[in-house]
CSV table of C-alpha atoms and ligand atoms in Angstrom, one decimal:
chain,number,residue,atom,x,y,z
I,1265,MET,CA,0.0,0.0,0.0
I,1266,HIS,CA,1.3,3.5,-0.9
I,1267,SER,CA,1.8,6.0,1.9
I,1268,ASN,CA,-0.4,9.1,1.6
I,1269,LYS,CA,2.6,11.3,2.2
I,1270,GLU,CA,4.4,10.6,-1.1
I,1271,MET,CA,3.8,11.0,-4.7
I,1272,VAL,CA,4.2,7.7,-6.4
I,1273,LYS,CA,5.2,7.1,-10.0
I,1274,MET,CA,2.8,4.6,-11.4
I,1275,GLY,CA,3.5,4.3,-15.2
I,1276,VAL,CA,3.4,6.2,-18.4
I,1277,LEU,CA,0.4,8.1,-19.9
I,1278,GLU,CA,-0.8,7.6,-23.5
I,1279,THR,CA,0.7,11.0,-24.2
I,1280,GLY,CA,4.1,9.9,-22.9
I,1281,GLY,CA,3.9,11.8,-19.5
I,1282,VAL,CA,4.6,10.0,-16.2
I,1283,ILE,CA,1.5,9.0,-14.2
I,1284,GLN,CA,1.9,10.0,-10.6
I,1285,TYR,CA,-0.3,9.1,-7.7
I,1286,SER,CA,-0.8,11.4,-4.7
I,1287,LYS,CA,-3.6,10.4,-2.2
I,1288,GLY,CA,-5.9,13.4,-1.6
I,1289,LEU,CA,-3.9,15.3,-4.3
I,1290,GLU,CA,-1.4,16.2,-1.6
I,1291,GLY,CA,1.3,18.4,-2.9
I,1292,VAL,CA,-0.2,18.5,-6.4
I,1293,ILE,CA,-0.2,21.8,-8.2
I,1294,ALA,CA,-3.5,21.9,-10.0
I,1295,ALA,CA,-3.7,25.6,-11.0
I,1296,LEU,CA,-1.7,28.9,-11.3
I,1297,SER,CA,-3.2,31.6,-9.1
I,1298,SER,CA,-2.3,35.1,-8.0
I,1299,ILE,CA,-5.1,35.3,-5.4
I,1300,SER,CA,-3.4,34.1,-2.2
I,1301,ALA,CA,-0.4,32.2,-0.9
I,1302,ILE,CA,0.2,30.1,2.2
I,1303,ASP,CA,3.6,29.4,3.7
I,1304,GLY,CA,2.8,26.3,5.6
I,1305,ALA,CA,6.2,26.1,7.3
I,1306,GLN,CA,6.3,29.7,8.5
I,1307,GLY,CA,2.6,30.0,9.2
I,1308,LYS,CA,2.1,32.9,6.8
I,1309,LEU,CA,-0.9,33.8,4.6
I,1310,ILE,CA,-1.1,36.6,2.1
I,1311,TYR,CA,-4.0,37.8,-0.1
I,1312,ARG,CA,-2.8,39.3,-3.3
I,1313,GLY,CA,0.6,39.8,-1.6
I,1314,ILE,CA,-0.8,41.6,1.5
I,1315,PRO,CA,-0.2,39.8,4.8
I,1316,ILE,CA,-3.4,38.7,6.5
I,1317,GLU,CA,-2.4,40.5,9.7
I,1318,MET,CA,-2.4,43.8,7.9
I,1319,LEU,CA,-5.8,43.2,6.4
I,1320,ALA,CA,-7.2,42.2,9.8
I,1321,LYS,CA,-5.8,45.4,11.2
I,1322,TYR,CA,-6.7,47.9,8.6
I,1323,SER,CA,-9.2,46.5,6.1
I,1324,THR,CA,-12.8,45.7,6.0
I,1325,TYR,CA,-14.6,42.6,4.5
I,1326,GLU,CA,-15.9,44.7,1.6
I,1327,GLU,CA,-12.4,46.1,0.8
I,1328,THR,CA,-10.9,42.6,1.1
I,1329,ALA,CA,-13.6,41.2,-1.1
I,1330,TYR,CA,-12.8,43.8,-3.7
I,1331,LEU,CA,-9.0,43.0,-3.4
I,1332,LEU,CA,-9.7,39.3,-3.9
I,1333,LEU,CA,-12.1,39.7,-6.8
I,1334,TYR,CA,-10.3,42.5,-8.7
I,1335,GLY,CA,-6.7,41.9,-7.8
I,1336,GLU,CA,-5.8,45.2,-6.2
I,1337,LEU,CA,-7.0,47.4,-3.3
I,1338,PRO,CA,-9.8,49.7,-4.4
I,1339,THR,CA,-9.5,53.5,-4.7
I,1340,LYS,CA,-12.0,55.4,-2.4
I,1341,ASN,CA,-14.4,55.8,-5.3
I,1342,ALA,CA,-14.2,52.2,-6.4
I,1343,LEU,CA,-14.8,51.0,-2.8
I,1344,ASP,CA,-17.8,53.3,-2.4
I,1345,GLU,CA,-19.3,51.9,-5.6
I,1346,PHE,CA,-18.6,48.3,-4.6
I,1347,THR,CA,-20.1,48.9,-1.1
I,1348,VAL,CA,-23.2,50.4,-2.6
I,1349,LEU,CA,-23.6,47.5,-5.0
I,1350,MET,CA,-23.1,44.9,-2.2
I,1351,ARG,CA,-25.8,46.6,-0.2
I,1352,GLU,CA,-28.2,46.9,-3.1
I,1353,LEU,CA,-27.9,43.2,-3.9
I,1354,ARG,CA,-28.5,41.9,-0.4
I,1355,HIS,CA,-32.3,41.4,-1.0
I,1356,ILE,CA,-33.2,37.8,-1.9
I,1357,PRO,CA,-36.0,37.1,-4.5
I,1358,PRO,CA,-39.4,36.9,-2.8
I,1359,LYS,CA,-39.9,33.2,-3.9
I,1360,VAL,CA,-36.6,32.3,-2.3
I,1361,GLU,CA,-37.5,34.1,0.9
I,1362,MET,CA,-40.8,32.2,0.9
I,1363,CYS,CA,-39.1,28.9,0.4
I,1364,ILE,CA,-36.5,29.5,3.1
I,1365,THR,CA,-39.0,30.7,5.7
I,1366,GLU,CA,-41.3,27.7,5.0
I,1367,LEU,CA,-38.6,25.0,5.1
I,1368,PRO,CA,-38.7,22.7,8.1
I,1369,PRO,CA,-36.7,23.9,11.1
I,1370,ASN,CA,-34.6,20.7,11.6
I,1371,PRO,CA,-32.3,20.4,8.6
I,1372,HIS,CA,-28.7,21.6,9.0
I,1373,PRO,CA,-28.5,25.3,7.8
I,1374,MET,CA,-25.8,24.3,5.4
I,1375,ASP,CA,-28.3,22.1,3.5
I,1376,ILE,CA,-30.8,25.1,3.5
I,1377,LEU,CA,-28.0,27.3,2.1
I,1378,LYS,CA,-27.4,24.8,-0.8
I,1379,VAL,CA,-31.1,24.9,-1.6
I,1380,ALA,CA,-31.3,28.7,-1.3
I,1381,VAL,CA,-28.3,29.5,-3.5
I,1382,ALA,CA,-29.5,27.0,-6.2
I,1383,HIS,CA,-33.0,28.5,-6.0
I,1384,SER,CA,-31.9,32.1,-6.1
I,1385,GLY,CA,-29.9,31.4,-9.3
I,1386,LEU,CA,-33.2,30.7,-11.1
I,1387,TYR,CA,-34.2,34.4,-10.6
I,1388,ASP,CA,-30.8,36.0,-11.3
I,1389,PRO,CA,-31.4,38.7,-13.8
I,1390,ASP,CA,-27.8,38.3,-15.0
I,1391,GLN,CA,-28.2,34.5,-15.3
I,1392,TYR,CA,-27.3,34.4,-19.0
I,1393,ARG,CA,-24.7,37.2,-19.1
I,1394,CYS,CA,-21.3,35.9,-19.8
I,1395,CYS,CA,-19.4,39.2,-20.1
I,1396,ARG,CA,-17.0,40.1,-17.2
I,1397,GLU,CA,-19.4,42.7,-15.8
I,1398,GLY,CA,-22.3,40.2,-15.9
I,1399,VAL,CA,-20.3,37.5,-14.2
I,1400,MET,CA,-19.1,39.9,-11.5
I,1401,ARG,CA,-22.6,41.0,-10.8
I,1402,LYS,CA,-23.7,37.4,-10.4
I,1403,VAL,CA,-20.8,36.7,-8.1
I,1404,ILE,CA,-21.3,39.9,-6.0
I,1405,ARG,CA,-25.1,39.1,-5.8
I,1406,ILE,CA,-24.4,35.6,-4.3
I,1407,ILE,CA,-21.8,37.0,-1.8
I,1408,ALA,CA,-24.3,39.7,-0.8
I,1409,GLN,CA,-27.3,37.4,-0.5
I,1410,ILE,CA,-25.8,34.5,1.5
I,1411,PRO,CA,-25.9,36.4,4.9
I,1412,THR,CA,-29.6,37.3,4.2
I,1413,MET,CA,-30.4,33.7,3.5
I,1414,ILE,CA,-28.8,32.5,6.7
I,1415,ALA,CA,-30.4,35.2,8.9
I,1416,TYR,CA,-33.9,34.7,7.3
I,1417,TYR,CA,-33.8,31.0,7.9
I,1418,HIS,CA,-32.7,31.4,11.5
I,1419,ARG,CA,-35.3,34.0,12.3
I,1420,ALA,CA,-38.1,31.9,10.6
I,1421,ARG,CA,-37.1,28.6,12.3
I,1422,THR,CA,-37.0,30.3,15.7
I,1423,GLY,CA,-40.5,31.9,15.1
I,1424,GLN,CA,-39.1,35.4,15.0
I,1425,GLU,CA,-40.0,38.1,12.5
I,1426,ILE,CA,-37.7,38.5,9.5
I,1427,VAL,CA,-35.4,41.5,9.7
I,1428,PRO,CA,-34.7,43.0,6.2
I,1429,PRO,CA,-31.1,44.1,5.4
I,1430,ASN,CA,-30.1,47.6,6.7
I,1431,PRO,CA,-28.5,49.6,3.9
I,1432,GLU,CA,-26.7,51.8,6.5
I,1433,LEU,CA,-24.7,48.9,7.9
I,1434,GLY,CA,-21.6,47.1,6.5
I,1435,HIS,CA,-21.6,43.4,5.5
I,1436,ALA,CA,-20.6,42.0,8.9
I,1437,ALA,CA,-22.7,44.4,11.1
I,1438,ASN,CA,-25.7,43.9,8.8
I,1439,PHE,CA,-25.6,40.2,9.3
I,1440,LEU,CA,-25.6,40.5,13.1
I,1441,TYR,CA,-28.4,43.0,12.8
I,1442,MET,CA,-30.6,40.7,10.6
I,1443,LEU,CA,-29.8,37.7,12.9
I,1444,HIS,CA,-30.5,39.4,16.2
I,1445,GLY,CA,-33.0,42.1,15.2
I,1446,LYS,CA,-30.8,44.8,16.8
I,1447,GLU,CA,-27.6,46.6,15.7
I,1448,PRO,CA,-24.4,45.1,17.2
I,1449,ASP,CA,-22.1,47.4,19.1
I,1450,GLU,CA,-19.3,48.8,17.1
I,1451,GLU,CA,-16.6,46.6,18.7
I,1452,GLU,CA,-18.5,43.3,18.1
I,1453,ALA,CA,-19.3,44.3,14.5
I,1454,ARG,CA,-15.6,45.0,13.9
I,1455,ILE,CA,-14.5,41.7,15.5
I,1456,PHE,CA,-17.0,39.8,13.3
I,1457,ASP,CA,-15.7,41.8,10.3
I,1458,ILE,CA,-12.2,40.7,11.1
I,1459,ALA,CA,-13.3,37.0,11.4
I,1460,MET,CA,-14.9,37.4,7.9
I,1461,ILE,CA,-11.6,38.8,6.5
I,1462,LEU,CA,-9.7,35.9,8.0
I,1463,HIS,CA,-12.1,33.3,6.4
I,1464,ALA,CA,-12.4,35.0,3.0
I,1465,GLU,CA,-9.8,33.0,1.1
I,1466,HIS,CA,-7.4,30.1,1.4
I,1467,GLY,CA,-6.0,28.8,-1.9
I,1468,LEU,CA,-7.1,25.5,-3.3
I,1469,ASN,CA,-8.8,24.0,-0.2
I,1470,ALA,CA,-11.4,21.3,-0.7
I,1471,SER,CA,-14.4,23.6,-1.2
I,1472,THR,CA,-12.6,26.1,-3.5
I,1473,PHE,CA,-11.4,23.2,-5.6
I,1474,ALA,CA,-14.9,21.8,-5.7
I,1475,ALA,CA,-16.2,25.1,-7.0
I,1476,MET,CA,-13.4,25.2,-9.6
I,1477,VAL,CA,-14.1,21.6,-10.8
I,1478,THR,CA,-17.7,22.5,-11.3
I,1479,ALA,CA,-16.9,25.8,-13.1
I,1480,SER,CA,-14.3,24.2,-15.3
I,1481,THR,CA,-17.1,22.3,-17.1
I,1482,LEU,CA,-18.4,25.8,-17.9
I,1483,SER,CA,-21.4,25.3,-15.6
I,1484,ASP,CA,-22.8,28.4,-13.9
I,1485,ILE,CA,-21.6,30.2,-10.8
I,1486,ASN,CA,-24.5,29.2,-8.6
I,1487,SER,CA,-23.8,25.5,-9.4
I,1488,ALA,CA,-20.1,26.1,-8.5
I,1489,ILE,CA,-21.0,27.7,-5.2
I,1490,VAL,CA,-23.5,25.0,-4.4
I,1491,SER,CA,-20.7,22.4,-4.9
I,1492,ALA,CA,-18.5,24.4,-2.6
I,1493,ILE,CA,-21.1,24.7,0.1
I,1494,GLY,CA,-21.6,20.9,0.1
I,1495,THR,CA,-17.9,20.4,0.4
I,1496,LEU,CA,-17.3,23.0,3.2
I,1497,LYS,CA,-20.0,21.3,5.3
I,1498,GLY,CA,-17.9,18.3,6.0
I,1499,PRO,CA,-16.3,18.0,9.5
I,1500,LEU,CA,-12.8,17.6,8.1
I,1501,HIS,CA,-13.2,21.1,6.5
I,1502,GLY,CA,-15.5,24.0,7.5
I,1503,GLY,CA,-17.7,21.8,9.6
I,1504,ALA,CA,-15.0,21.4,12.2
I,1505,ASN,CA,-15.8,24.8,13.9
I,1506,GLU,CA,-19.2,23.6,15.1
I,1507,ARG,CA,-17.6,20.3,16.4
I,1508,VAL,CA,-15.0,22.2,18.4
I,1509,LEU,CA,-17.8,23.6,20.6
I,1510,LYS,CA,-19.4,20.2,20.9
I,1511,MET,CA,-16.1,18.8,22.1
I,1512,LEU,CA,-15.7,21.7,24.6
I,1513,ASP,CA,-19.2,20.8,25.9
I,1514,GLU,CA,-18.3,17.2,26.3
I,1515,ILE,CA,-15.1,18.1,28.2
I,1516,GLY,CA,-17.0,20.5,30.4
I,1517,THR,CA,-14.2,22.0,32.5
I,1518,PRO,CA,-10.5,22.8,31.8
I,1519,ASP,CA,-9.3,20.3,34.4
I,1520,ARG,CA,-10.8,17.4,32.3
I,1521,ALA,CA,-9.1,18.5,29.1
I,1522,GLU,CA,-6.0,16.5,29.6
I,1523,GLU,CA,-7.8,13.2,30.1
I,1524,TYR,CA,-10.1,13.8,27.1
I,1525,VAL,CA,-7.3,14.7,24.7
I,1526,LEU,CA,-5.0,11.9,25.7
I,1527,ASN,CA,-7.8,9.3,25.4
I,1528,ALA,CA,-8.8,10.7,22.0
I,1529,LEU,CA,-5.2,10.5,20.8
I,1530,LYS,CA,-4.8,6.9,22.2
I,1531,GLU,CA,-8.0,5.9,20.3
I,1532,LYS,CA,-6.8,7.7,17.2
I,1533,ARG,CA,-9.7,10.1,17.2
I,1534,ARG,CA,-9.1,13.5,15.7
I,1535,ILE,CA,-9.3,16.6,17.8
I,1536,MET,CA,-11.4,19.1,15.8
I,1537,GLY,CA,-9.8,22.4,15.0
I,1538,PHE,CA,-6.3,20.9,14.9
I,1539,GLY,CA,-4.1,19.9,11.9
I,1540,HIS,CA,-4.0,21.2,8.4
I,1541,ARG,CA,-2.9,19.8,5.0
I,1542,VAL,CA,-0.7,22.9,4.4
I,1543,TYR,CA,0.2,24.5,7.7
I,1544,LYS,CA,2.6,22.4,9.7
I,1545,THR,CA,2.8,25.2,12.3
I,1546,TYR,CA,0.4,27.6,13.9
I,1547,ASP,CA,-2.3,28.8,11.5
I,1548,PRO,CA,-1.9,32.6,11.4
I,1549,ARG,CA,-5.7,33.0,11.3
I,1550,ALA,CA,-6.1,31.0,14.5
I,1551,ARG,CA,-3.5,33.2,16.2
I,1552,ILE,CA,-5.6,36.3,15.5
I,1553,LEU,CA,-8.9,34.7,16.4
I,1554,LYS,CA,-7.4,33.4,19.7
I,1555,GLU,CA,-6.7,37.0,20.7
I,1556,TYR,CA,-10.3,38.0,20.1
I,1557,ALA,CA,-11.6,34.9,21.9
I,1558,GLU,CA,-9.5,35.9,24.9
I,1559,TYR,CA,-10.6,39.5,24.6
I,1560,LEU,CA,-14.3,38.6,24.5
I,1561,SER,CA,-13.9,36.1,27.3
I,1562,LYS,CA,-12.6,38.9,29.5
I,1563,LYS,CA,-15.2,41.4,28.3
I,1564,TYR,CA,-18.1,39.0,29.2
I,1565,ASN,CA,-16.3,37.6,32.3
I,1566,ASP,CA,-16.8,34.1,31.0
I,1567,THR,CA,-13.4,32.4,30.7
I,1568,LYS,CA,-14.4,28.8,30.8
I,1569,TRP,CA,-14.3,28.3,27.0
I,1570,ILE,CA,-11.0,30.0,26.4
I,1571,GLU,CA,-9.4,28.2,29.3
I,1572,MET,CA,-10.4,24.9,27.9
I,1573,GLY,CA,-9.3,25.9,24.5
I,1574,GLU,CA,-5.9,27.0,25.7
I,1575,LYS,CA,-5.5,23.8,27.8
I,1576,ILE,CA,-6.3,21.6,24.8
I,1577,GLU,CA,-3.9,23.6,22.7
I,1578,GLU,CA,-1.1,23.2,25.2
I,1579,ILE,CA,-1.6,19.4,25.4
I,1580,MET,CA,-1.9,19.0,21.7
I,1581,ILE,CA,1.3,20.9,21.0
I,1582,ARG,CA,3.1,18.9,23.6
I,1583,GLU,CA,1.8,15.6,22.3
I,1584,VAL,CA,1.6,16.0,18.6
I,1585,GLY,CA,3.2,19.3,17.8
I,1586,LYS,CA,6.2,17.4,16.5
I,1587,LYS,CA,3.9,15.9,13.8
I,1588,GLY,CA,3.0,19.5,12.7
I,1589,ILE,CA,-0.4,19.5,14.4
I,1590,PHE,CA,-1.4,22.9,15.6
I,1591,PRO,CA,-4.6,24.9,16.0
I,1592,ASN,CA,-6.3,25.7,12.7
I,1593,VAL,CA,-8.7,28.5,11.8
I,1594,ASP,CA,-11.7,26.5,13.1
I,1595,PHE,CA,-10.4,26.1,16.7
I,1596,TYR,CA,-10.9,29.6,18.2
I,1597,SER,CA,-13.5,30.9,15.7
I,1598,GLY,CA,-16.3,29.1,17.4
I,1599,ILE,CA,-15.5,30.7,20.8
I,1600,VAL,CA,-15.6,34.1,19.1
I,1601,TYR,CA,-18.9,33.4,17.3
I,1602,GLN,CA,-20.4,32.1,20.5
I,1603,PHE,CA,-19.7,35.4,22.3
I,1604,LEU,CA,-21.2,37.2,19.3
I,1605,GLY,CA,-24.5,35.3,19.9
I,1606,ILE,CA,-24.2,33.2,16.8
I,1607,PRO,CA,-25.9,29.8,17.2
I,1608,ARG,CA,-23.6,26.9,16.8
I,1609,ASP,CA,-25.2,25.3,13.8
I,1610,LEU,CA,-24.6,28.7,12.0
I,1611,PHE,CA,-20.8,28.6,12.5
I,1612,THR,CA,-20.2,26.8,9.2
I,1613,PRO,CA,-22.8,28.9,7.3
I,1614,VAL,CA,-21.0,32.0,8.6
I,1615,PHE,CA,-17.8,30.5,7.3
I,1616,THR,CA,-19.6,30.1,3.9
I,1617,MET,CA,-20.7,33.7,4.0
I,1618,ALA,CA,-17.0,34.8,4.3
I,1619,ARG,CA,-15.5,32.2,1.9
I,1620,SER,CA,-17.9,32.7,-0.9
I,1621,VAL,CA,-15.7,35.5,-2.2
I,1622,GLY,CA,-12.6,33.2,-2.3
I,1623,TRP,CA,-14.6,30.6,-4.2
I,1624,ALA,CA,-15.8,33.3,-6.7
I,1625,ALA,CA,-12.4,34.8,-7.1
I,1626,HIS,CA,-10.9,31.4,-8.0
I,1627,VAL,CA,-13.7,30.5,-10.3
I,1628,CYS,CA,-13.3,33.8,-12.2
I,1629,GLU,CA,-9.5,33.5,-12.4
I,1630,TYR,CA,-9.5,29.8,-13.4
I,1631,THR,CA,-12.2,30.1,-16.1
I,1632,GLN,CA,-10.4,32.9,-17.8
I,1633,ASN,CA,-7.8,30.4,-18.9
I,1634,ASN,CA,-10.0,27.3,-18.5
I,1635,ARG,CA,-9.2,23.7,-18.9
I,1636,ILE,CA,-11.7,21.1,-17.6
I,1637,PHE,CA,-10.4,19.2,-14.5
I,1638,ARG,CA,-10.2,15.5,-15.4
I,1639,PRO,CA,-7.7,13.5,-13.2
I,1640,ARG,CA,-7.4,9.8,-13.5
I,1641,ALA,CA,-7.7,6.9,-11.1
I,1642,TYR,CA,-5.0,4.2,-11.2
I,1643,TYR,CA,-6.8,1.0,-12.0
I,1644,THR,CA,-6.1,-1.7,-9.4
I,1645,GLY,CA,-8.7,-4.3,-10.5
I,1646,PRO,CA,-8.2,-7.5,-12.5
I,1647,ASP,CA,-7.2,-7.3,-16.2
I,1648,TYR,CA,-9.9,-9.6,-17.5
I,1649,VAL,CA,-13.0,-11.3,-15.9
I,1650,GLU,CA,-15.3,-13.6,-17.9
I,1651,TYR,CA,-18.9,-12.4,-18.0
I,1652,VAL,CA,-21.0,-15.1,-16.2
I,1653,PRO,CA,-24.7,-15.2,-17.1
I,1654,ILE,CA,-26.9,-14.5,-14.0
I,1655,GLU,CA,-28.4,-18.0,-13.8
I,1656,GLN,CA,-24.8,-19.5,-13.5
I,1657,ARG,CA,-23.7,-17.1,-10.7
I,1658,ARG,CA,-23.4,-18.3,-7.1
A,1385,LIG,N1,-6.1,15.3,15.8
A,1385,LIG,C1,-5.2,14.3,16.1
A,1385,LIG,N2,-4.3,13.8,15.1
A,1385,LIG,C2,-4.3,14.4,14.0
A,1385,LIG,C3,-5.2,15.5,13.6
A,1385,LIG,C4,-6.1,15.9,14.6
A,1385,LIG,N3,-7.0,16.9,14.4
A,1385,LIG,N4,-5.0,15.9,12.4
A,1385,LIG,C5,-4.0,15.1,11.9
A,1385,LIG,N5,-3.6,14.2,12.8
A,1385,LIG,C6,-2.6,13.2,12.7
A,1385,LIG,C7,-3.0,12.0,11.9
A,1385,LIG,O1,-3.6,11.0,12.8
A,1385,LIG,C8,-1.7,11.6,11.3
A,1385,LIG,O2,-1.0,10.9,12.2
A,1385,LIG,P1,-0.1,9.6,11.8
A,1385,LIG,O3,0.9,10.1,10.8
A,1385,LIG,O4,0.5,9.1,13.1
A,1385,LIG,O5,-1.0,8.6,11.2
A,1385,LIG,C9,-1.0,12.9,11.0
A,1385,LIG,O6,-1.5,13.8,11.9
A,1385,LIG,C10,-1.2,13.4,9.6
A,1385,LIG,O7,-2.6,13.4,9.4
A,1385,LIG,P2,-3.2,13.4,7.9
A,1385,LIG,O8,-4.6,12.7,8.0
A,1385,LIG,O9,-2.3,12.8,6.9
A,1385,LIG,O10,-3.4,14.9,7.6
A,1385,LIG,P3,-4.2,15.5,6.4
A,1385,LIG,O11,-3.4,16.5,5.7
A,1385,LIG,O12,-4.8,14.4,5.5
A,1385,LIG,O13,-5.5,16.1,7.1
A,1385,LIG,C11,-7.0,17.5,8.2
A,1385,LIG,C12,-5.7,17.4,7.4
A,1385,LIG,C13,-8.1,16.8,7.5
A,1385,LIG,C14,-7.4,19.0,8.4
A,1385,LIG,C15,-6.7,16.8,9.6
A,1385,LIG,O14,-5.7,17.5,10.3
A,1385,LIG,C16,-8.0,16.8,10.5
A,1385,LIG,O15,-8.8,15.8,10.3
A,1385,LIG,N6,-8.2,17.7,11.4
A,1385,LIG,C17,-9.4,17.8,12.2
A,1385,LIG,C18,-10.6,18.4,11.5
A,1385,LIG,C19,-10.3,19.9,11.3
A,1385,LIG,O16,-10.0,20.6,12.2
A,1385,LIG,N7,-10.6,20.4,10.1
A,1385,LIG,C20,-10.5,21.8,9.7
A,1385,LIG,C21,-9.3,22.1,8.9
A,1385,LIG,S1,-9.1,23.8,8.5
A,1385,LIG,C22,-10.3,24.0,7.3
A,1385,LIG,O17,-10.6,23.1,6.5
A,1385,LIG,C23,-11.1,25.2,7.3
């Protein structure tokens, strides 16, 4: 059996090239991109060349979205125009609103989001526009509408009145407003905005790759985003943030963390929010989110969650740090979201809301110089098997 850590030479292609096998496509370069870069050894992340720490300090989600989509920071006028457009496009079609608010309250909100994004594509006035401007409008519409879809579903399933988008508020603040029915304080809105910036883009992760595979067939942008949402949902990817809080619940108090983690490692269970395919050191996004988790814990005088988180981090680094296992973006984000009053099953939808721009940026970039994705599987079955008629089979 081949190790999943190596790329194995398997033979020769019809075209003469060497066939290589890399489980989970580890280490495979599948596209050229100028959107973001990760240095997994140093724990660094840049969007269009700008370090994530600077964007978290000085930028806003809207400005970062513009940077990712258009390749450079906007001028003041360009940002104003982009912000106005994002705000105008927040409203979802009435039939989509009706559908979301009448859906049963029990499905996972990520499944609702798949339905809503697919449904909303049917009413997109730019549906058949293929020019750059038309594609950008479609993309910005989806990014602008996802928060409305999440908030409307949550209000409806909890029997609360729908709160329409507030054109006076920025992307992050407006989401909290639609979710809670009241404007967030400035500090909380800013912390949420920073979390959105940190989640906006991350190279060819599984969900971005899923979006690109779909788009590479020249399918539509809504289909690409639906593929990505389904992929982000999984607990090995974006679904981990919700599981982290579930784990903290199970642990209960910081003094029980050591026993829990050691048992999990002994039983070869994964600790959610740790490990990464690319980072073999501390995820820079987790470092920033940890600061805000600490800050909010002190602000609300509720330190149980952060104490448990820090204890788990200490034990994990001691036990498996040498394997390159450190906290990833999903570890501290849940604690931050919890203090912002976001229900746990909305953590991954909130991740979706931020990452939709990264998906869209990659789809636009890749399809400009498109080639359909079509890898191969190395056949390990028998060379020839006789067909046995059904009445002779045992
Ligand atoms: N807890 C305990 N051990 C772990 C963890 C973890 N969270 N992650 C990896 N390991 C161990 C593996 O058991 C393996 O050990 P071994 O070499 O002794 O067998 C080694 O680290 C390497 O693991 P791989 O599975 O090869 O790593 P891979 O790159 O395939 O997986 C992944 C990366 C899926 C993120 C993994 O670390 C994981 O399952 N983490 C938990 C889920 C999670 O937090 N996902 C969110 C990632 S960030 C994001 O997607 C937004």
